[in-house]
C-alpha cells in the first residue's frame, strides 16, 4: 500500500517521508526505532516522592496567568487533574507554553516532583498528548532528519499499523517459528514500534534479528552456489626437496610459519581442493609461507600463481621469490599493467606451454589471454581485498586448483564466511624474532620542528624516512598540506640538501617505480608520499614513519602505514601528527600509541566503524542490520547459518511452505546472489 493512503499523509509529509526512504507502508513498518523511552508507570499524585522524576496521566484542568518578573523572565502554571487529584505544572520563561494545551485534553507528563503543603508541582516537564487511548510505558525514538518530528512519525506508524493485517505477510514457515520459539511477524513489527512491555520488545527484537541473519545466511549460500566448484582437484605430494629449500633460507621459520605451512601442505595432499585463508599481521612473514607452497607445487610438476593488488607489491613479491628460489631451477615471471606487449606475448606463450612455473602479477593475471598449462595453486595477497569475482576468475584458469588467500586483516571465523565463503583459516600469530617494537608518538603541529630534527638525525645516521600526507592537491579546500606544497616547504626549509622523493596516486606507474627504486636503493633519503605507500612496501632501512594529519586515517590504515618501518634491524619510530581534538581521533591516537598488535587494532577498528564500513562495504548496506549486531549476535549468526544450510541442502525453498522465505531473500539480495558475491 502506498504511503499517501494513510490518514494524515499529505504532499508535504509524503515528501518528508521520502527523505528517509519511506515510500510504502512496508517501508514505514520496517523503519525501526533507534532507541526507546521507558516512561514507567504513571503514578497517583499521593504516591509521588519529593524530588523524584515521575509520570502523570490526566487531563488539562486550568491555566494560571503567566507571571513576569522582568522583561524576559517569568513562569506559567497549568493545573492537571486525574480523578480527584491535582498537580501543577510549572514552566519557566515559556509564555507560549499555554498554546500546547487545551482544557479537557488528555495528556501525559513526565517531570521532577516538588511537594508543598498545599499542593504538588512538577517541573522540567516533558509532555505529550494521549490521542490514542492506550497508555504506553515504552515509546519509540526514531532516527530522524529535520523534515520530521518524533510525534509525527509515531502518529503515522500507529495509523499505518491499523493496516497490518493486510500488509504484513509472515514469510517464515510454521515449523521454524515453532522450533525456535519465535514471535510471529505481525506481532514483532507491532511490538518493535510500540512495545507492550519490555519482554515483548525483546521478543520482537529477537524475531527481527532472526529475520536479518537467516536471510543473509541464505543469500550467502545461494550466492555461493553460483560459484561452487566441482569436487576433485590436484593431489600435490610433499616434495623431498622442501628440506633443501628450508636449509637455503637465511633464517629459520617461526613456529607459526611452520604450523601454517604444514596445514597448507596437508591440505594440498588431498584431492579436495584447498580453500584456505592465512591471516597474519603485517611483517609476520606470509610471503615465505606462500613461497614454500608454490615451491612444493612446482616440484610436483604443476604451476602456481600469485596475485597482488598493486604493481609495487607484485614487483616486490617477484623479487623476493626469485631471490629465494634462485638455484632451484624454477622459472618465475611477472606480468603487470606495464609489461610491454612484446614481453607479454613471450610470457603468455611460456605460461601456456608450461615453461614458466610461477607467474606473479597484478589484475593483469585475470585477463582472458592468460592461460596456464596445469595450474594447481592460486594465491591472492590481499593487502586490499579482491572481489570474489576476481578471485574466481583466476581460480577458473586451473582445474580446481588449490586456493590460498593471504590477509593482514583478522576476521572472526563466523564473519569470514561473508567475506570469503567457507574457508579454513590459518593464523600466523607470531612475528619473526628480533623485531623491535615500533615506538609511536602522537604530537601536535607545535612539535613539528622537533620531530623533523629527529628525522634528520636518523637520516644522518644512515636511515631513511617516510612522511605521509593525506592528499595530493589542495583541491579539497581543507587546511591540509598537499603533498606538493609540503615537499617544496621541506626542500627549501627543513630538509635542504637532503634527497627527497615524491610519490602520489596521480603519478604514472613508471614514475612511481622510479621513485620506489630510488628509495629502495637508498639514493632517496626521505620519501614524501600519499597513502599509495600503504600497501606492503618493504624497505628495511627505513626507520621513521611520520604521518601528517593523522586524524584523517582510519586505525587499520595507520597500522599498515606504521608497518612500513621496523622491518629491519633498526630501532624504528612512528610519529602521528594531529591537532584534532575530536573524541574519535583522540581514541584512535590512544590505541595507536598503546599497541602495535594488528589484531587488537583491527578489532578496535571494526568496533569503532562497524563491520560493513570496516570492509568498505558500506555502500551495499549489506551488513547494516537494523537490529542484529554481527559482533554481539555471534551465537544467533551461527544458529541461523545452520538453519540456512539445512534449508539449502534439503532444497526446502522449493516447498510451498518456504516459498515466501525464498522470495524475501531474493528480494533483499538479488544483486549479490546474481553476481555470486558479497564483496
Ligand atoms: P607480510 O606477512 O607482511 O607479508 P613479509 O612476508 O613481507 O611479511 O615478511 C616481512 C619480512 O620478514 C621480510 O623481509 C621477510 O624476509 C622477513 N621474514 C619472513 N620470515 C622470517 C623469519 N622466519 N625470520 C626472519 N625474518 C623473516
Ligand atoms: Mg605481504
XYZ file of C-alpha atoms and ligand atoms in Angstrom:
707
model
C 0.000 0.000 0.000
C 1.246 3.439 -0.816
C 2.101 5.794 1.951
C -0.249 8.573 0.913
C -3.256 6.321 1.561
C -2.655 6.673 5.277
C -4.647 9.229 7.137
C -2.593 12.339 7.800
C -0.150 11.922 4.944
C -0.414 14.874 2.610
C 2.007 16.001 -0.007
C 4.316 17.616 2.492
C 4.528 14.597 4.769
C 4.979 12.341 1.782
C 7.979 14.366 0.736
C 9.371 14.354 4.239
C 8.982 10.580 4.405
C 10.715 10.090 1.095
C 13.723 11.870 2.578
C 14.151 8.876 4.871
C 13.353 6.414 2.095
C 9.823 5.642 3.147
C 7.533 5.275 0.154
C 5.215 2.447 1.054
C 3.536 1.223 4.156
C 6.002 -1.604 4.401
C 8.905 0.834 4.451
C 7.203 2.535 7.334
C 6.831 -0.743 9.208
C 10.471 -1.500 8.641
C 11.657 1.878 9.807
C 12.664 0.735 13.269
C 13.260 2.875 16.343
C 16.879 3.507 17.205
C 16.001 3.537 20.894
C 13.134 3.643 23.358
C 11.934 5.907 26.094
C 10.935 3.967 29.174
C 8.465 6.148 30.961
C 7.455 3.726 33.623
C 4.185 3.593 35.493
C 2.186 6.738 35.829
C 1.743 7.484 39.498
C -1.014 8.690 41.670
C -0.139 12.137 42.996
C -0.488 10.916 46.557
C 2.264 8.361 45.920
C 4.800 10.798 44.462
C 8.005 11.476 46.326
C 9.606 14.896 46.611
C 12.470 15.354 44.138
C 11.875 12.235 42.013
C 11.156 12.064 38.286
C 7.636 10.756 37.833
C 4.952 10.208 35.209
C 1.447 11.514 35.441
C -1.540 10.900 33.232
C -4.585 13.109 33.421
C -6.345 15.990 31.736
C -5.716 19.690 31.423
C -7.810 21.398 34.127
C -6.993 25.120 34.356
C -4.461 27.806 33.375
C -2.907 30.250 35.811
C -1.990 33.559 34.203
C 1.645 33.992 33.221
C 3.697 35.832 35.868
C 6.536 38.102 34.772
C 9.383 39.163 36.998
C 11.314 41.045 34.366
C 11.290 41.699 30.656
C 12.316 38.170 29.738
C 11.805 36.206 32.891
C 8.684 34.712 34.308
C 6.731 31.493 34.751
C 3.497 29.891 33.761
C 1.434 27.333 35.664
C -1.090 24.840 34.417
C -3.176 22.600 36.644
C -3.786 18.989 35.623
C -6.363 16.661 37.054
C -6.724 12.925 37.417
C -9.834 11.643 39.142
C -9.836 13.569 42.410
C -6.146 14.536 42.373
C -4.425 17.666 41.038
C -0.857 18.513 40.053
C 0.517 21.880 38.934
C 2.932 22.009 36.044
C 5.417 24.868 36.162
C 7.289 26.221 33.121
C 9.872 28.977 33.380
C 10.369 31.655 30.736
C 7.995 29.995 28.293
C 4.943 32.244 27.941
C 3.957 30.292 24.822
C 3.545 27.053 26.778
C -0.195 27.607 27.082
C -0.558 27.088 23.376
C 0.489 23.466 23.791
C -2.529 22.559 25.885
C -6.304 22.728 25.705
C -8.561 22.404 28.721
C -10.073 18.935 28.915
C -7.425 17.317 26.763
C -5.825 14.079 27.934
C -2.050 14.343 28.449
C 0.989 12.549 29.659
C 3.536 14.419 31.812
C 6.969 13.363 32.890
C 8.995 15.606 35.205
C 10.517 16.432 38.525
C 8.178 16.386 41.505
C 8.125 19.055 44.225
C 5.762 18.609 47.133
C 4.388 21.574 49.060
C 1.947 21.696 51.967
C -0.962 22.772 49.877
C -0.175 21.264 46.512
C 2.198 19.221 44.322
C 4.178 20.753 41.448
C 6.022 19.265 38.525
C 8.972 20.969 36.779
C 11.312 20.239 33.846
C 8.355 18.644 32.147
C 8.219 16.540 29.009
C 4.669 16.255 27.879
C 2.661 14.614 25.159
C -0.936 14.315 24.181
C -2.639 10.999 24.621
C -4.517 10.854 21.392
C -4.508 7.106 21.242
C -6.299 5.726 24.185
C -3.663 3.215 25.107
C -1.391 4.321 27.890
C 2.135 3.413 26.950
C 5.113 2.800 29.129
C 7.592 2.473 26.300
C 7.855 4.978 23.475
C 9.854 4.517 20.287
C 12.569 7.007 19.376
C 13.182 7.081 15.636
C 16.243 8.203 13.744
C 15.074 11.419 12.117
C 16.151 14.301 9.977
C 14.954 17.872 10.159
C 11.907 17.209 7.996
C 10.132 15.082 10.578
C 9.386 15.068 14.282
C 9.126 12.124 16.635
C 5.476 12.734 17.286
C 4.620 12.909 13.586
C 6.355 9.653 12.876
C 4.878 7.949 15.922
C 1.438 9.011 14.848
C 1.965 7.834 11.275
C 3.243 4.466 12.318
C 0.380 3.974 14.729
C -2.002 4.915 11.965
C -0.222 2.652 9.492
C -0.303 -0.293 11.855
C -4.068 -0.300 11.526
C -3.482 -1.949 8.145
C -1.051 -4.534 9.422
C -3.397 -7.445 8.818
C -3.498 -6.711 5.115
C 0.094 -5.648 4.733
C 2.330 -7.902 6.801
C 2.879 -11.347 5.380
C 4.535 -13.972 7.515
C 7.387 -15.446 5.486
C 8.770 -17.949 7.950
C 7.184 -21.398 7.832
C 5.362 -22.590 10.883
C 7.845 -25.311 11.679
C 10.633 -22.755 12.089
C 8.511 -20.383 14.148
C 7.620 -23.235 16.466
C 11.001 -24.869 16.681
C 12.839 -21.661 17.548
C 10.047 -20.172 19.599
C 9.773 -17.027 17.518
C 7.211 -14.266 17.660
C 5.088 -14.061 14.523
C 5.996 -11.235 12.176
C 2.912 -9.109 12.719
C 3.334 -9.096 16.460
C 7.031 -8.459 16.099
C 6.505 -5.399 13.909
C 3.835 -4.148 16.255
C 5.994 -4.573 19.307
C 9.192 -3.243 17.869
C 7.413 0.069 17.339
C 5.070 0.178 20.295
C 6.114 -2.490 22.769
C 3.537 -3.700 25.232
C 6.295 -4.230 27.764
C 9.991 -4.995 27.921
C 9.539 -8.706 27.369
C 7.511 -8.190 24.242
C 10.132 -5.751 22.993
C 12.911 -8.271 23.485
C 10.880 -10.989 21.893
C 10.167 -8.749 18.931
C 13.834 -7.793 18.572
C 14.842 -11.449 18.625
C 12.433 -12.163 15.808
C 13.737 -9.282 13.671
C 17.348 -10.282 14.290
C 16.464 -13.820 13.291
C 14.995 -12.463 10.059
C 18.045 -10.387 9.258
C 20.604 -13.087 9.943
C 18.716 -16.017 8.443
C 18.075 -14.091 5.258
C 21.708 -13.012 4.979
C 22.913 -16.562 5.571
C 20.552 -17.929 2.970
C 21.670 -15.300 0.498
C 25.343 -16.111 1.112
C 24.685 -19.785 0.457
C 22.640 -19.042 -2.624
C 25.378 -16.775 -3.952
C 27.945 -19.454 -3.227
C 26.101 -21.982 -5.301
C 26.688 -19.712 -8.265
C 30.407 -20.226 -7.895
C 30.536 -23.713 -6.500
C 33.379 -25.860 -7.709
C 33.496 -29.486 -8.742
C 34.827 -31.761 -6.135
C 38.105 -33.174 -7.378
C 41.331 -31.226 -7.620
C 45.024 -31.956 -7.913
C 46.900 -34.075 -5.413
C 50.176 -32.401 -4.525
C 52.583 -34.534 -2.531
C 55.103 -33.192 -0.068
C 58.315 -32.827 -2.052
C 61.601 -34.168 -0.734
C 63.291 -31.025 -1.993
C 61.480 -28.890 0.568
C 64.259 -29.679 3.003
C 66.803 -28.158 0.652
C 64.727 -25.016 0.326
C 64.398 -24.687 4.084
C 68.138 -25.188 4.518
C 68.864 -22.478 1.996
C 66.848 -19.812 3.795
C 68.805 -17.116 5.666
C 66.619 -17.691 8.714
C 64.589 -20.481 10.213
C 60.834 -20.337 10.051
C 58.951 -19.151 13.088
C 56.814 -21.766 14.823
C 53.727 -20.069 13.486
C 55.059 -20.146 9.921
C 55.910 -23.843 10.270
C 52.494 -24.667 11.635
C 50.682 -22.832 8.854
C 52.978 -24.307 6.211
C 52.157 -27.795 7.476
C 48.441 -27.032 7.320
C 48.797 -25.903 3.726
C 50.918 -28.858 2.624
C 48.489 -31.255 4.273
C 45.552 -29.626 2.515
C 47.195 -29.935 -0.855
C 47.885 -33.660 -0.426
C 44.157 -34.191 -0.621
C 42.292 -34.252 -3.907
C 39.697 -31.963 -2.376
C 40.905 -28.533 -3.385
C 42.349 -26.448 -0.579
C 40.387 -23.333 0.315
C 42.408 -21.604 2.989
C 42.721 -18.121 4.397
C 46.025 -17.206 6.027
C 45.784 -14.347 8.475
C 48.963 -12.786 9.750
C 49.851 -9.346 10.966
C 51.965 -7.050 8.837
C 55.506 -8.403 8.773
C 54.629 -11.847 10.108
C 56.194 -13.446 7.032
C 53.250 -14.535 4.950
C 55.247 -14.316 1.724
C 57.613 -17.054 2.843
C 54.711 -19.372 3.542
C 53.376 -18.635 0.059
C 56.788 -19.306 -1.486
C 57.057 -22.696 0.192
C 53.594 -23.682 -1.010
C 54.413 -22.615 -4.569
C 57.775 -24.371 -4.476
C 56.098 -27.611 -3.455
C 53.547 -27.353 -6.228
C 56.255 -26.728 -8.827
C 58.327 -29.668 -7.593
C 55.239 -31.824 -8.175
C 55.243 -30.696 -11.785
C 52.464 -28.089 -11.634
C 52.220 -24.329 -11.991
C 51.417 -21.744 -9.326
C 50.324 -18.132 -9.498
C 50.132 -15.264 -7.081
C 48.133 -12.073 -7.495
C 48.901 -8.830 -5.653
C 46.777 -5.674 -5.603
C 49.443 -3.213 -6.789
C 52.399 -3.182 -9.125
C 54.782 -2.193 -6.378
C 53.711 -5.186 -4.334
C 53.756 -7.593 -7.241
C 57.258 -6.441 -8.101
C 58.361 -6.859 -4.540
C 56.974 -10.393 -4.397
C 58.633 -11.190 -7.682
C 61.967 -10.015 -6.370
C 61.838 -11.901 -3.091
C 60.572 -15.049 -4.794
C 63.275 -15.104 -7.466
C 65.870 -14.434 -4.794
C 64.616 -17.203 -2.515
C 64.173 -19.753 -5.295
C 67.444 -18.953 -7.023
C 69.334 -22.158 -7.810
C 66.293 -24.448 -7.655
C 65.649 -24.482 -11.381
C 62.310 -22.737 -11.167
C 61.175 -20.278 -13.803
C 59.450 -17.269 -12.207
C 57.888 -14.467 -14.245
C 55.785 -11.390 -13.646
C 53.081 -9.599 -15.601
C 51.525 -6.288 -14.663
C 49.811 -3.439 -16.442
C 53.150 -2.047 -17.534
C 54.581 -5.209 -19.032
C 55.311 -4.389 -22.682
C 53.251 -6.056 -25.390
C 56.242 -7.892 -26.735
C 57.332 -9.126 -23.336
C 53.795 -10.119 -22.509
C 53.442 -12.258 -25.609
C 56.580 -14.173 -24.710
C 55.325 -14.732 -21.169
C 51.845 -15.771 -22.268
C 53.271 -18.371 -24.627
C 55.613 -19.690 -21.990
C 52.926 -19.945 -19.347
C 50.660 -21.780 -21.759
C 53.215 -24.372 -22.729
C 54.416 -24.829 -19.176
C 57.896 -23.298 -19.388
C 57.021 -20.851 -16.652
C 56.467 -22.440 -13.259
C 55.385 -19.479 -11.194
C 53.604 -16.409 -12.502
C 53.345 -13.345 -10.292
C 51.193 -10.384 -11.206
C 48.533 -7.817 -10.651
C 44.989 -7.845 -12.051
C 46.706 -8.386 -15.384
C 46.723 -12.066 -14.425
C 42.984 -12.445 -14.773
C 42.814 -11.223 -18.347
C 41.359 -13.783 -20.704
C 44.528 -14.324 -22.711
C 46.413 -15.654 -19.692
C 46.217 -19.444 -19.988
C 48.074 -21.936 -17.854
C 49.148 -25.435 -18.739
C 48.455 -27.045 -15.391
C 47.744 -24.514 -12.695
C 47.432 -26.181 -9.288
C 47.771 -23.325 -6.816
C 46.253 -19.843 -6.812
C 47.362 -17.353 -4.183
C 45.958 -13.883 -3.670
C 47.767 -11.431 -1.449
C 45.084 -9.174 -0.171
C 46.623 -6.152 1.371
C 43.492 -4.788 -0.195
C 40.769 -7.203 -0.946
C 39.996 -8.608 -4.300
C 36.377 -9.306 -5.030
C 35.085 -12.848 -5.116
C 34.702 -12.452 -8.839
C 38.316 -11.558 -9.465
C 39.498 -14.406 -7.296
C 37.121 -16.794 -9.027
C 38.350 -15.702 -12.416
C 41.897 -16.561 -11.528
C 40.825 -19.837 -9.952
C 38.974 -20.806 -13.113
C 42.238 -20.740 -15.037
C 43.083 -24.052 -13.403
C 41.187 -27.287 -12.975
C 40.013 -26.922 -9.391
C 43.334 -25.561 -8.181
C 44.139 -25.186 -4.520
C 43.351 -21.715 -3.247
C 45.217 -19.658 -0.689
C 44.226 -16.160 0.360
C 46.607 -14.123 2.478
C 45.424 -11.210 4.532
C 46.669 -8.941 7.278
C 43.113 -8.348 8.439
C 41.955 -10.585 11.232
C 38.393 -11.690 10.737
C 36.473 -13.743 13.254
C 35.693 -17.176 11.832
C 31.976 -16.590 11.901
C 32.315 -13.392 9.908
C 34.852 -14.700 7.433
C 32.115 -16.711 5.753
C 30.632 -13.495 4.458
C 33.879 -12.263 3.049
C 35.443 -15.484 1.896
C 32.807 -18.177 1.875
C 33.605 -21.348 3.722
C 37.366 -21.114 4.008
C 39.583 -22.825 6.502
C 41.613 -20.351 8.455
C 45.275 -20.413 9.463
C 46.753 -17.764 11.679
C 50.388 -16.659 11.821
C 50.295 -15.296 15.320
C 53.980 -14.621 15.806
C 56.498 -12.158 14.380
C 59.992 -13.248 13.329
C 62.462 -12.899 16.197
C 64.495 -9.756 16.768
C 61.835 -7.352 15.656
C 61.891 -4.275 17.786
C 58.674 -2.721 18.916
C 57.992 0.439 16.918
C 57.836 3.409 19.251
C 54.783 5.508 18.468
C 54.166 9.104 19.448
C 51.280 11.458 18.997
C 52.279 15.109 18.586
C 50.530 18.319 17.619
C 51.864 20.660 14.976
C 53.702 22.810 17.527
C 56.181 19.946 17.937
C 56.733 19.501 14.229
C 60.157 21.084 14.093
C 61.384 18.855 16.844
C 60.042 15.837 15.010
C 61.762 16.950 11.820
C 65.100 17.442 13.524
C 64.711 13.930 14.915
C 64.121 12.670 11.392
C 67.242 14.499 10.229
C 69.286 12.797 12.912
C 68.022 9.416 11.769
C 68.883 10.200 8.162
C 72.313 11.447 9.174
C 72.967 8.123 10.854
C 72.188 6.342 7.587
C 68.471 5.569 7.914
C 65.647 6.555 5.576
C 62.289 8.066 6.492
C 58.726 8.403 5.262
C 56.497 11.430 5.502
C 52.875 10.685 4.638
C 50.255 13.320 3.845
C 46.615 12.549 3.179
C 46.125 14.476 -0.065
C 47.578 15.120 -3.460
C 46.237 18.547 -4.168
C 44.811 21.436 -2.237
C 41.594 20.938 -4.190
C 39.666 19.649 -1.212
C 39.942 23.136 0.212
C 40.774 21.818 3.605
C 43.519 23.170 5.740
C 45.645 20.192 4.872
C 49.103 20.297 3.444
C 49.065 18.894 -0.002
C 51.995 16.719 -0.804
C 53.348 19.073 -3.391
C 53.175 22.081 -1.154
C 54.720 20.081 1.622
C 57.596 18.904 -0.469
C 58.507 22.421 -1.565
C 58.473 23.503 2.021
C 60.623 20.580 3.062
C 63.111 21.020 0.261
C 63.589 24.701 0.864
C 63.404 24.596 4.587
C 63.798 21.734 6.977
C 65.493 19.277 4.690
C 67.587 21.500 2.473
C 70.369 19.461 0.922
C 68.751 16.075 1.516
C 67.498 13.901 -1.276
C 63.723 13.848 -1.265
C 61.388 11.709 -3.363
C 57.706 12.252 -4.061
C 55.115 9.560 -4.541
C 51.399 10.013 -5.131
C 48.454 8.325 -6.771
C 48.295 10.620 -9.786
C 51.778 9.710 -10.994
C 52.247 7.273 -13.864
C 53.330 3.845 -12.730
C 56.716 4.217 -14.462
C 57.374 7.363 -12.459
C 56.290 5.655 -9.286
C 58.576 2.712 -9.953
C 61.481 5.052 -10.489
C 60.929 6.749 -7.154
C 60.452 3.422 -5.364
C 63.657 2.140 -6.908
C 65.441 5.234 -5.656
C 64.111 4.725 -2.179
C 64.925 1.029 -2.134
C 68.458 1.629 -3.328
C 68.934 4.363 -0.738
C 69.555 7.232 -3.135
C 66.360 8.833 -1.862
C 66.610 9.552 1.851
C 63.223 10.993 2.565
C 60.096 9.784 0.818
C 57.104 12.112 0.867
C 54.009 10.219 -0.093
C 50.271 9.850 -0.026
C 48.828 6.537 1.044
C 49.996 4.754 -2.086
C 52.846 3.698 0.161
C 50.419 1.928 2.460
C 50.448 -1.464 0.826
C 53.156 -3.902 1.759
C 56.253 -1.943 0.743
C 59.396 -3.413 2.239
C 62.433 -1.172 2.817
C 64.193 -2.477 5.923
C 66.484 0.541 6.205
C 63.558 2.907 6.808
C 63.205 3.795 10.467
C 60.749 6.685 10.799
C 57.161 6.964 9.615
C 55.869 10.494 10.080
C 52.154 10.920 9.387
C 50.727 14.379 8.830
C 47.043 14.953 9.714
C 46.915 11.510 11.186
C 43.274 12.009 12.165
C 42.385 11.638 8.510
C 43.333 7.972 8.514
C 41.475 5.002 9.922
C 43.098 2.776 12.511
C 43.874 -0.069 10.155
C 45.363 2.305 7.660
C 47.572 3.864 10.315
C 48.679 0.408 11.330
C 49.515 -0.501 7.747
C 51.472 2.712 7.335
C 53.352 2.130 10.545
C 54.168 -1.358 9.317
C 56.404 0.197 6.636
C 59.077 0.776 9.293
C 60.582 -1.617 11.779
C 61.154 -4.161 9.040
C 64.859 -4.500 9.589
C 67.355 -4.491 12.397
C 66.981 -0.797 13.227
C 65.007 0.705 16.035
C 62.008 2.388 14.410
C 59.562 5.149 15.189
C 56.131 6.287 14.142
C 55.113 9.899 14.678
C 51.452 10.772 14.360
C 50.908 14.477 13.902
C 47.383 15.624 14.591
C 45.748 18.708 16.029
C 42.307 17.176 16.001
C 40.548 17.242 19.332
C 37.543 15.078 18.491
C 36.840 12.152 20.751
C 37.144 9.720 17.901
C 40.546 10.832 16.726
C 41.911 11.009 20.253
C 40.687 7.459 20.771
C 42.468 6.361 17.626
C 45.732 8.056 18.613
C 45.492 6.445 22.022
C 45.076 2.982 20.553
C 47.948 3.534 18.115
C 50.359 4.684 20.818
C 49.396 1.887 23.186
C 49.655 -1.199 20.973
C 51.357 -2.491 17.851
C 49.297 -5.669 17.735
C 47.481 -5.575 14.423
C 44.786 -7.954 15.581
C 43.836 -5.750 18.507
C 43.899 -2.701 16.253
C 41.723 -4.303 13.616
C 39.241 -5.433 16.210
C 39.008 -1.917 17.651
C 38.667 -0.542 14.173
C 35.830 -2.921 13.391
C 34.105 -1.978 16.612
C 34.575 1.740 16.073
C 33.422 1.707 12.474
C 31.194 -1.325 12.247
C 31.769 -4.411 10.196
C 30.432 -3.149 6.893
C 32.339 0.063 6.803
C 35.499 -1.603 8.038
C 35.445 -3.728 4.916
C 34.418 -0.834 2.720
C 31.032 -2.389 2.113
C 29.029 0.486 3.431
C 27.551 1.420 0.120
C 25.952 -2.004 -0.224
C 24.262 -1.726 3.120
C 24.603 -5.497 3.348
C 25.992 -5.534 6.821
C 23.943 -2.694 8.115
C 21.395 -4.531 10.089
C 18.785 -2.563 11.875
C 18.612 -4.772 14.895
C 21.183 -7.547 14.682
C 24.805 -6.847 15.516
C 27.457 -9.032 13.945
C 29.688 -8.761 16.987
C 27.122 -9.305 19.685
C 24.884 -11.795 17.959
C 27.521 -14.328 17.023
C 25.503 -17.185 18.519
C 22.405 -16.337 16.534
C 24.599 -15.912 13.487
C 25.872 -19.457 13.904
C 22.437 -20.843 14.614
C 20.839 -19.202 11.598
C 23.743 -20.372 9.484
C 22.985 -23.971 10.418
C 19.307 -23.450 9.700
C 20.157 -21.880 6.347
C 22.443 -24.791 5.474
C 19.695 -27.232 6.262
C 17.200 -25.296 4.167
C 19.536 -25.172 1.170
C 20.864 -28.718 1.459
C 17.407 -30.218 1.704
C 16.147 -27.963 -1.085
C 13.390 -26.715 1.177
C 12.975 -23.443 -0.663
C 11.078 -25.417 -3.272
C 8.422 -26.352 -0.730
C 5.202 -24.372 -0.662
C 5.725 -23.527 3.000
C 9.085 -21.932 2.239
C 8.067 -20.020 -0.856
C 7.661 -16.670 0.865
C 11.011 -17.011 2.583
C 12.768 -17.647 -0.717
C 11.089 -14.586 -2.180
C 12.141 -12.471 0.768
C 15.790 -13.484 0.366
C 15.820 -12.815 -3.359
C 14.064 -9.521 -2.931
C 16.620 -8.279 -0.492
C 19.798 -9.656 -2.010
C 19.019 -10.287 -5.661
C 22.076 -8.370 -6.780
C 24.535 -10.209 -4.585
C 23.039 -13.593 -5.371
C 23.127 -12.833 -9.049
C 26.751 -11.812 -9.136
C 27.584 -14.618 -6.738
C 29.375 -12.452 -4.276
C 29.066 -10.281 -1.244
C 32.112 -8.162 -1.777
P 53.930 -9.954 5.490
O 53.355 -11.015 6.361
O 53.580 -8.590 5.950
O 53.627 -10.169 4.039
P 56.620 -10.455 4.650
O 56.349 -11.778 4.106
O 56.777 -9.321 3.704
O 55.508 -10.080 5.709
O 57.877 -10.551 5.609
C 58.419 -9.426 6.242
C 59.909 -9.558 6.374
O 60.225 -10.596 7.315
C 60.597 -9.910 5.093
O 61.734 -9.105 4.976
C 60.973 -11.387 5.278
O 62.142 -11.719 4.592
C 61.193 -11.488 6.752
N 60.966 -12.823 7.325
C 59.969 -13.672 6.985
N 60.041 -14.794 7.744
C 61.073 -14.646 8.587
C 61.653 -15.455 9.621
N 61.161 -16.648 9.934
N 62.726 -14.961 10.279
C 63.204 -13.746 9.975
N 62.733 -12.944 9.019
C 61.661 -13.363 8.327
Mg 52.878 -9.264 2.471
